[in-house]
């Protein structure tokens, strides 16, 4: 029996998200090994969005620092034992009071967020002053991805100085996400990551020469995780490692992670001796990549993906000759993070059987605040 085969799969409707906790543990342990311990690990929870996996990190491995993208993810972390949370999205008008409410509801948690402009910094200071509380703030540095953040220049220096001076703000340091670096060869990936970090190092030097503290630098995601792991001055915030996926598995063979979450689908029609249709539509598998990069099936030979719509995926396959309606297919998502967010729950597979279900609780935009 293959590692992914579920003996009681007849009890599970399709399409479904399957999670294999023992493989999750292996991935966490590999991340700890890469980071040479837990002290610098700050996992991003956006991949799994599950409270049970937060508790696995906290209770089994002692990892209590996390990063997240949404208020719901932040609340999920606090509800499940996280003690130090970075909301890695600069909060807007509607999110600022929600973040404040989280701080008031969970005073035992260290709350942090990002800024990249003066107006937001001043707004945070005003709101937290009115609440008589203090919020930890990191500058979001753009070192080449050009998605968010501020370039490490004099404007950033002035903003850093302002955050230091504003009441009820505590300077947290820098957040640097280099999501533009996806080179498959590790040495090439390392060269790019280190090159794009030169400006950050110079900026830190400039701040320290001006007698400013830089308490924390949070760097990278999963692709550059092993690169930044060599830099003892930074915290590490990979996310995809926990489940891994076909996209990263094919792009980064040097990284020691294995798929720990799959999609399960069934053949719902055998069109002819070359084509079948399965019930894995846009609503159950991430579909932002080109058609040929949606899923990699483990037990079905696919020559070509032909049609993908809301509830259907048509496959060209030599296996169609022997396929039957109802046959179960197991697949590694090409992009696991948005795939997880399409499912309300995950079927948990232990020793070849589904034993329980975990809610993908932070797929919601709101839990309580």
Coordinates of C-alpha atoms in Angstrom, one line a residue:
X1 CA 0.0 0.0 0.0
X2 CA 1.3 3.4 -0.9
X3 CA 1.9 6.0 1.8
X4 CA -1.1 8.1 0.6
X5 CA -3.7 5.3 0.2
X6 CA -6.7 5.7 2.5
X7 CA -8.3 2.3 3.4
X8 CA -11.7 3.8 4.4
X9 CA -11.8 6.3 1.5
X10 CA -15.3 5.0 0.5
X11 CA -16.5 7.0 3.6
X12 CA -15.1 10.3 2.3
X13 CA -16.9 12.2 -0.4
X14 CA -14.9 13.9 -3.1
X15 CA -13.3 16.3 -3.8
X16 CA -11.5 16.4 -0.4
X17 CA -8.4 17.7 1.2
X18 CA -6.4 15.1 3.0
X19 CA -3.7 15.9 5.6
X20 CA -1.1 13.4 6.9
X21 CA 0.0 14.5 10.4
X22 CA 3.1 12.3 10.5
X23 CA 4.4 13.9 7.3
X24 CA 3.6 17.3 8.7
X25 CA 5.8 16.5 11.7
X26 CA 8.6 15.4 9.4
X27 CA 8.4 18.7 7.6
X28 CA 8.4 20.7 10.9
X29 CA 11.5 18.7 12.1
X30 CA 13.2 19.4 8.8
X31 CA 12.5 23.1 9.2
X32 CA 13.9 23.0 12.7
X33 CA 17.0 21.2 11.4
X34 CA 17.5 23.8 8.7
X35 CA 17.1 26.6 11.2
X36 CA 19.4 24.9 13.7
X37 CA 16.8 25.0 16.4
X38 CA 13.5 26.8 17.1
X39 CA 14.7 30.1 18.3
X40 CA 14.7 31.8 14.9
X41 CA 11.7 30.0 13.5
X42 CA 8.6 32.2 12.9
X43 CA 6.4 30.0 10.6
X44 CA 3.8 31.7 8.4
X45 CA 0.4 30.1 9.0
X46 CA -1.1 31.1 5.6
X47 CA -0.6 27.7 4.1
X48 CA -2.5 25.5 6.6
X49 CA -4.9 27.9 8.4
X50 CA -5.6 25.2 11.0
X51 CA -5.6 25.5 14.8
X52 CA -4.5 21.9 15.2
X53 CA -1.3 22.6 13.3
X54 CA -0.6 25.7 15.4
X55 CA -0.9 23.4 18.5
X56 CA 1.4 20.8 16.9
X57 CA 4.1 23.5 16.6
X58 CA 3.5 24.8 20.1
X59 CA 2.9 21.7 22.1
X60 CA 5.2 19.2 20.4
X61 CA 8.0 21.5 19.3
X62 CA 7.9 24.6 21.5
X63 CA 7.5 26.9 18.5
X64 CA 5.4 29.9 19.7
X65 CA 6.3 32.7 17.3
X66 CA 4.2 33.0 14.1
X67 CA 3.5 35.2 11.1
X68 CA 0.2 35.6 9.4
X69 CA -1.6 37.6 6.7
X70 CA -5.1 38.1 8.1
X71 CA -6.9 39.0 11.3
X72 CA -8.6 35.6 11.3
X73 CA -5.2 33.9 11.1
X74 CA -3.9 36.1 13.9
X75 CA -6.8 35.1 16.1
X76 CA -6.4 31.5 15.3
X77 CA -2.8 31.7 16.4
X78 CA -3.7 33.3 19.7
X79 CA -6.5 30.8 20.3
X80 CA -4.1 27.9 19.9
X81 CA -1.2 28.9 22.1
X82 CA 0.9 31.3 19.9
X83 CA 2.6 33.9 22.0
X84 CA 4.3 36.2 19.5
X85 CA 2.4 37.2 16.3
X86 CA 3.3 39.4 13.3
X87 CA 0.4 40.5 11.2
X88 CA 2.4 40.8 8.0
X89 CA -0.1 42.9 6.2
X90 CA 0.0 46.7 6.8
X91 CA -3.4 47.2 8.5
X92 CA -6.0 49.5 6.9
X93 CA -8.8 51.6 8.6
X94 CA -11.1 48.6 9.1
X95 CA -8.3 46.2 10.3
X96 CA -6.7 48.5 12.8
X97 CA -9.6 48.3 15.3
X98 CA -9.8 44.6 14.8
X99 CA -6.1 44.2 15.6
X100 CA -6.6 46.4 18.7
X101 CA -9.5 44.2 19.8
X102 CA -7.3 41.1 19.4
X103 CA -4.6 42.7 21.6
X104 CA -7.3 43.5 24.3
X105 CA -8.7 40.0 24.1
X106 CA -5.3 38.3 24.3
X107 CA -3.0 40.5 26.4
X108 CA -0.6 37.6 27.0
X109 CA 0.4 37.7 23.3
X110 CA 3.1 39.9 21.8
X111 CA 1.4 41.6 18.9
X112 CA 3.3 43.1 16.0
X113 CA 2.4 44.6 12.6
X114 CA 4.0 46.3 9.6
X115 CA 4.1 49.9 8.3
X116 CA 5.6 51.4 5.1
X117 CA 4.3 54.9 5.3
X118 CA 3.9 57.8 7.7
X119 CA 0.1 58.1 7.6
X120 CA -0.4 54.5 8.8
X121 CA 2.3 54.9 11.5
X122 CA 0.5 58.0 12.8
X123 CA -2.9 56.3 12.7
X124 CA -1.6 53.4 14.7
X125 CA -0.1 55.7 17.3
X126 CA -3.3 57.6 17.6
X127 CA -5.5 54.5 18.0
X128 CA -3.2 52.8 20.5
X129 CA -2.8 56.1 22.5
X130 CA -6.5 56.3 22.9
X131 CA -6.5 52.7 24.1
X132 CA -3.5 53.4 26.4
X133 CA -1.7 50.4 24.9
X134 CA 1.5 49.9 22.9
X135 CA 1.9 48.1 19.5
X136 CA 5.1 46.7 18.2
X137 CA 5.8 47.9 14.6
X138 CA 8.2 46.7 12.0
X139 CA 9.1 48.5 8.8
X140 CA 8.1 46.5 5.7
X141 CA 11.2 46.7 3.5
X142 CA 10.9 46.2 -0.3
X143 CA 14.2 44.7 -1.4
X144 CA 13.1 43.7 -4.9
X145 CA 9.7 42.0 -4.9
X146 CA 7.8 45.3 -5.4
X147 CA 4.6 44.0 -3.9
X148 CA 4.6 46.0 -0.7
X149 CA 6.9 47.9 1.5
X150 CA 9.3 50.8 1.3
X151 CA 12.8 50.8 -0.2
X152 CA 15.7 50.9 2.2
X153 CA 16.6 54.6 1.6
X154 CA 16.5 57.9 3.3
X155 CA 12.7 58.0 3.3
X156 CA 12.7 54.6 5.1
X157 CA 15.2 56.0 7.6
X158 CA 13.0 58.9 8.3
X159 CA 10.0 56.6 8.8
X160 CA 12.0 54.4 11.1
X161 CA 12.9 57.5 13.1
X162 CA 9.2 58.6 13.2
X163 CA 8.1 55.2 14.5
X164 CA 10.7 55.4 17.3
X165 CA 9.4 58.8 18.3
X166 CA 5.7 58.3 18.0
X167 CA 3.9 57.6 21.3
X168 CA 2.5 54.1 21.9
X169 CA 4.5 52.6 19.1
X170 CA 7.4 50.2 19.9
X171 CA 10.0 49.8 17.2
X172 CA 10.2 46.2 16.2
X173 CA 12.8 46.2 13.4
X174 CA 12.4 45.1 9.8
X175 CA 10.4 42.7 7.8
X176 CA 11.9 41.7 4.4
X177 CA 10.1 39.3 2.1
X178 CA 12.0 38.4 -1.0
X179 CA 9.2 36.5 -2.8
X180 CA 10.6 37.4 -6.2
X181 CA 13.5 34.9 -5.8
X182 CA 12.6 31.5 -7.2
X183 CA 15.7 30.2 -8.9
X184 CA 15.8 26.4 -9.0
X185 CA 19.5 26.1 -8.5
X186 CA 20.4 26.7 -4.8
X187 CA 23.7 28.5 -5.4
X188 CA 22.0 30.9 -7.9
X189 CA 19.1 31.4 -5.5
X190 CA 21.6 32.1 -2.7
X191 CA 23.5 34.6 -4.9
X192 CA 20.3 36.5 -5.7
X193 CA 19.0 36.5 -2.1
X194 CA 22.3 37.7 -0.7
X195 CA 22.7 40.3 -3.4
X196 CA 19.2 41.7 -2.7
X197 CA 19.9 41.7 1.0
X198 CA 23.0 44.0 0.7
X199 CA 20.8 47.1 0.8
X200 CA 19.1 45.8 3.9
X201 CA 22.4 45.2 5.6
X202 CA 23.6 48.7 4.7
X203 CA 20.3 50.2 6.0
X204 CA 20.7 48.3 9.3
X205 CA 24.2 49.7 9.6
X206 CA 23.0 53.2 8.9
X207 CA 20.3 52.8 11.6
X208 CA 22.8 51.5 14.2
X209 CA 25.3 54.3 13.4
X210 CA 22.5 56.7 14.2
X211 CA 22.0 54.9 17.6
X212 CA 18.7 53.3 16.6
X213 CA 18.1 49.7 17.8
X214 CA 17.0 47.1 15.2
X215 CA 15.5 44.5 17.6
X216 CA 14.4 42.1 14.9
X217 CA 14.8 41.3 11.2
X218 CA 12.3 38.8 9.7
X219 CA 13.4 37.6 6.4
X220 CA 12.3 35.4 3.4
X221 CA 9.8 32.7 2.8
X222 CA 10.1 29.0 1.9
X223 CA 12.3 29.4 -1.3
X224 CA 15.0 31.5 0.5
X225 CA 14.5 29.8 3.9
X226 CA 17.8 27.8 3.6
X227 CA 19.7 30.9 2.4
X228 CA 18.6 33.1 5.3
X229 CA 19.1 30.2 7.7
X230 CA 22.8 30.8 7.3
X231 CA 22.4 34.4 8.6
X232 CA 22.2 34.2 12.4
X233 CA 21.0 37.9 12.5
X234 CA 17.5 37.1 11.1
X235 CA 14.3 35.3 12.0
X236 CA 13.0 32.9 9.4
X237 CA 9.4 32.8 8.2
X238 CA 8.7 29.9 5.8
X239 CA 5.1 28.8 5.4
X240 CA 4.6 26.3 2.5
X241 CA 7.1 23.9 4.1
X242 CA 4.4 22.5 6.4
X243 CA 2.4 20.8 3.6
X244 CA 4.8 21.4 0.6
X245 CA 3.4 21.1 -2.9
X246 CA 4.3 20.0 -6.4
X247 CA 5.2 23.5 -7.5
X248 CA 7.9 24.0 -4.9
X249 CA 8.9 20.3 -5.0
X250 CA 9.7 20.6 -8.7
X251 CA 11.3 24.0 -8.4
X252 CA 13.5 23.4 -5.3
X253 CA 14.7 19.8 -5.2
X254 CA 17.4 20.8 -2.8
X255 CA 14.9 21.4 0.0
X256 CA 14.1 18.5 2.4
X257 CA 10.3 18.6 2.6
X258 CA 7.7 16.1 1.5
X259 CA 4.0 16.5 0.5
X260 CA 1.9 16.3 3.6
X261 CA -1.5 17.4 2.1
X262 CA -3.2 16.0 -1.0
X263 CA -6.4 16.4 -2.8
X264 CA -8.6 13.4 -3.4
X265 CA -10.9 13.2 -6.4
X266 CA -13.0 10.6 -8.2
X267 CA -13.6 9.8 -11.9
X268 CA -17.1 10.9 -12.6
X269 CA -17.1 10.1 -16.4
X270 CA -15.1 8.0 -18.8
X271 CA -15.4 9.9 -22.1
X272 CA -13.5 7.4 -24.3
X273 CA -10.3 5.3 -24.2
X274 CA -8.2 8.5 -23.9
X275 CA -10.2 10.8 -21.7
X276 CA -11.8 10.9 -18.2
X277 CA -13.4 13.6 -16.1
X278 CA -12.9 14.0 -12.4
X279 CA -14.7 16.2 -9.8
X280 CA -11.7 18.5 -9.1
X281 CA -12.8 21.9 -10.4
X282 CA -11.7 25.4 -9.8
X283 CA -13.6 25.4 -6.5
X284 CA -11.4 22.6 -5.0
X285 CA -7.9 23.1 -6.5
X286 CA -5.9 26.3 -7.0
X287 CA -6.3 27.4 -10.6
X288 CA -4.2 30.6 -10.9
X289 CA -1.3 28.7 -12.7
X290 CA -1.4 27.5 -16.4
X291 CA -3.8 24.6 -17.0
X292 CA -1.0 22.0 -17.0
X293 CA 0.1 23.2 -13.5
X294 CA -2.9 22.5 -11.2
X295 CA -2.1 19.1 -9.7
X296 CA 0.2 16.1 -10.0
X297 CA -1.6 12.8 -9.6
X298 CA 0.2 10.0 -7.8
X299 CA -1.8 7.0 -9.0
X300 CA -3.0 8.1 -12.5
X301 CA -0.9 8.8 -15.6
X302 CA -1.9 12.1 -17.1
X303 CA -0.6 13.1 -20.5
X304 CA -2.5 16.4 -20.7
X305 CA -5.1 18.5 -18.9
X306 CA -7.8 19.3 -21.4
X307 CA -10.6 21.3 -19.7
X308 CA -10.9 22.8 -16.3
X309 CA -14.1 24.4 -15.0
X310 CA -15.9 25.0 -11.8
X311 CA -16.6 21.4 -10.8
X312 CA -14.8 19.4 -13.5
X313 CA -11.3 18.5 -14.7
X314 CA -10.9 16.6 -18.0
X315 CA -7.7 14.5 -18.3
X316 CA -6.1 12.9 -21.3
X317 CA -4.6 9.6 -20.1
X318 CA -3.6 6.1 -21.3
X319 CA -5.1 4.9 -18.1
X320 CA -8.5 5.9 -19.4
X321 CA -8.7 2.4 -21.1
X322 CA -9.0 0.7 -17.7
X323 CA -10.7 3.6 -15.7
X324 CA -14.1 3.2 -14.1
X325 CA -16.5 5.8 -12.8
X326 CA -15.8 6.0 -9.0
X327 CA -12.1 5.4 -9.2
X328 CA -10.2 7.4 -6.6
X329 CA -7.3 9.6 -7.6
X330 CA -4.8 11.2 -5.2
X331 CA -3.0 14.3 -6.2
X332 CA -0.4 16.8 -5.0
X333 CA -1.6 20.3 -5.5
X334 CA 0.7 22.4 -7.6
X335 CA 0.0 25.4 -5.2
X336 CA -1.1 24.2 -1.8
X337 CA -1.8 27.5 0.0
X338 CA -4.9 28.7 -2.0
X339 CA -6.0 25.0 -2.4
X340 CA -6.4 24.7 1.4
X341 CA -8.4 27.9 1.5
X342 CA -11.0 26.3 -0.9
X343 CA -11.8 23.6 1.6
X344 CA -13.9 24.0 4.8
X345 CA -12.2 21.0 6.5
X346 CA -9.4 18.5 6.0
X347 CA -9.7 14.7 6.4
X348 CA -6.9 13.6 8.7
X349 CA -5.1 10.4 7.7
X350 CA -3.4 8.3 10.3
X351 CA -2.0 4.9 9.6
X352 CA -3.9 4.6 6.3
X353 CA -7.3 5.6 7.7
X354 CA -9.2 8.9 8.0
X355 CA -9.7 9.3 11.7
X356 CA -11.1 12.8 12.1
X357 CA -11.6 16.1 10.4
X358 CA -9.9 19.5 11.1
X359 CA -11.6 22.8 10.3
X360 CA -9.7 25.1 8.0
X361 CA -10.8 27.8 10.5
X362 CA -8.8 30.7 9.2
X363 CA -10.1 30.4 5.6
X364 CA -12.8 32.6 7.1
X365 CA -12.1 36.3 7.1
X366 CA -13.5 36.6 10.6
X367 CA -13.5 34.3 13.6
X368 CA -14.8 36.6 16.4
X369 CA -13.3 40.1 15.9

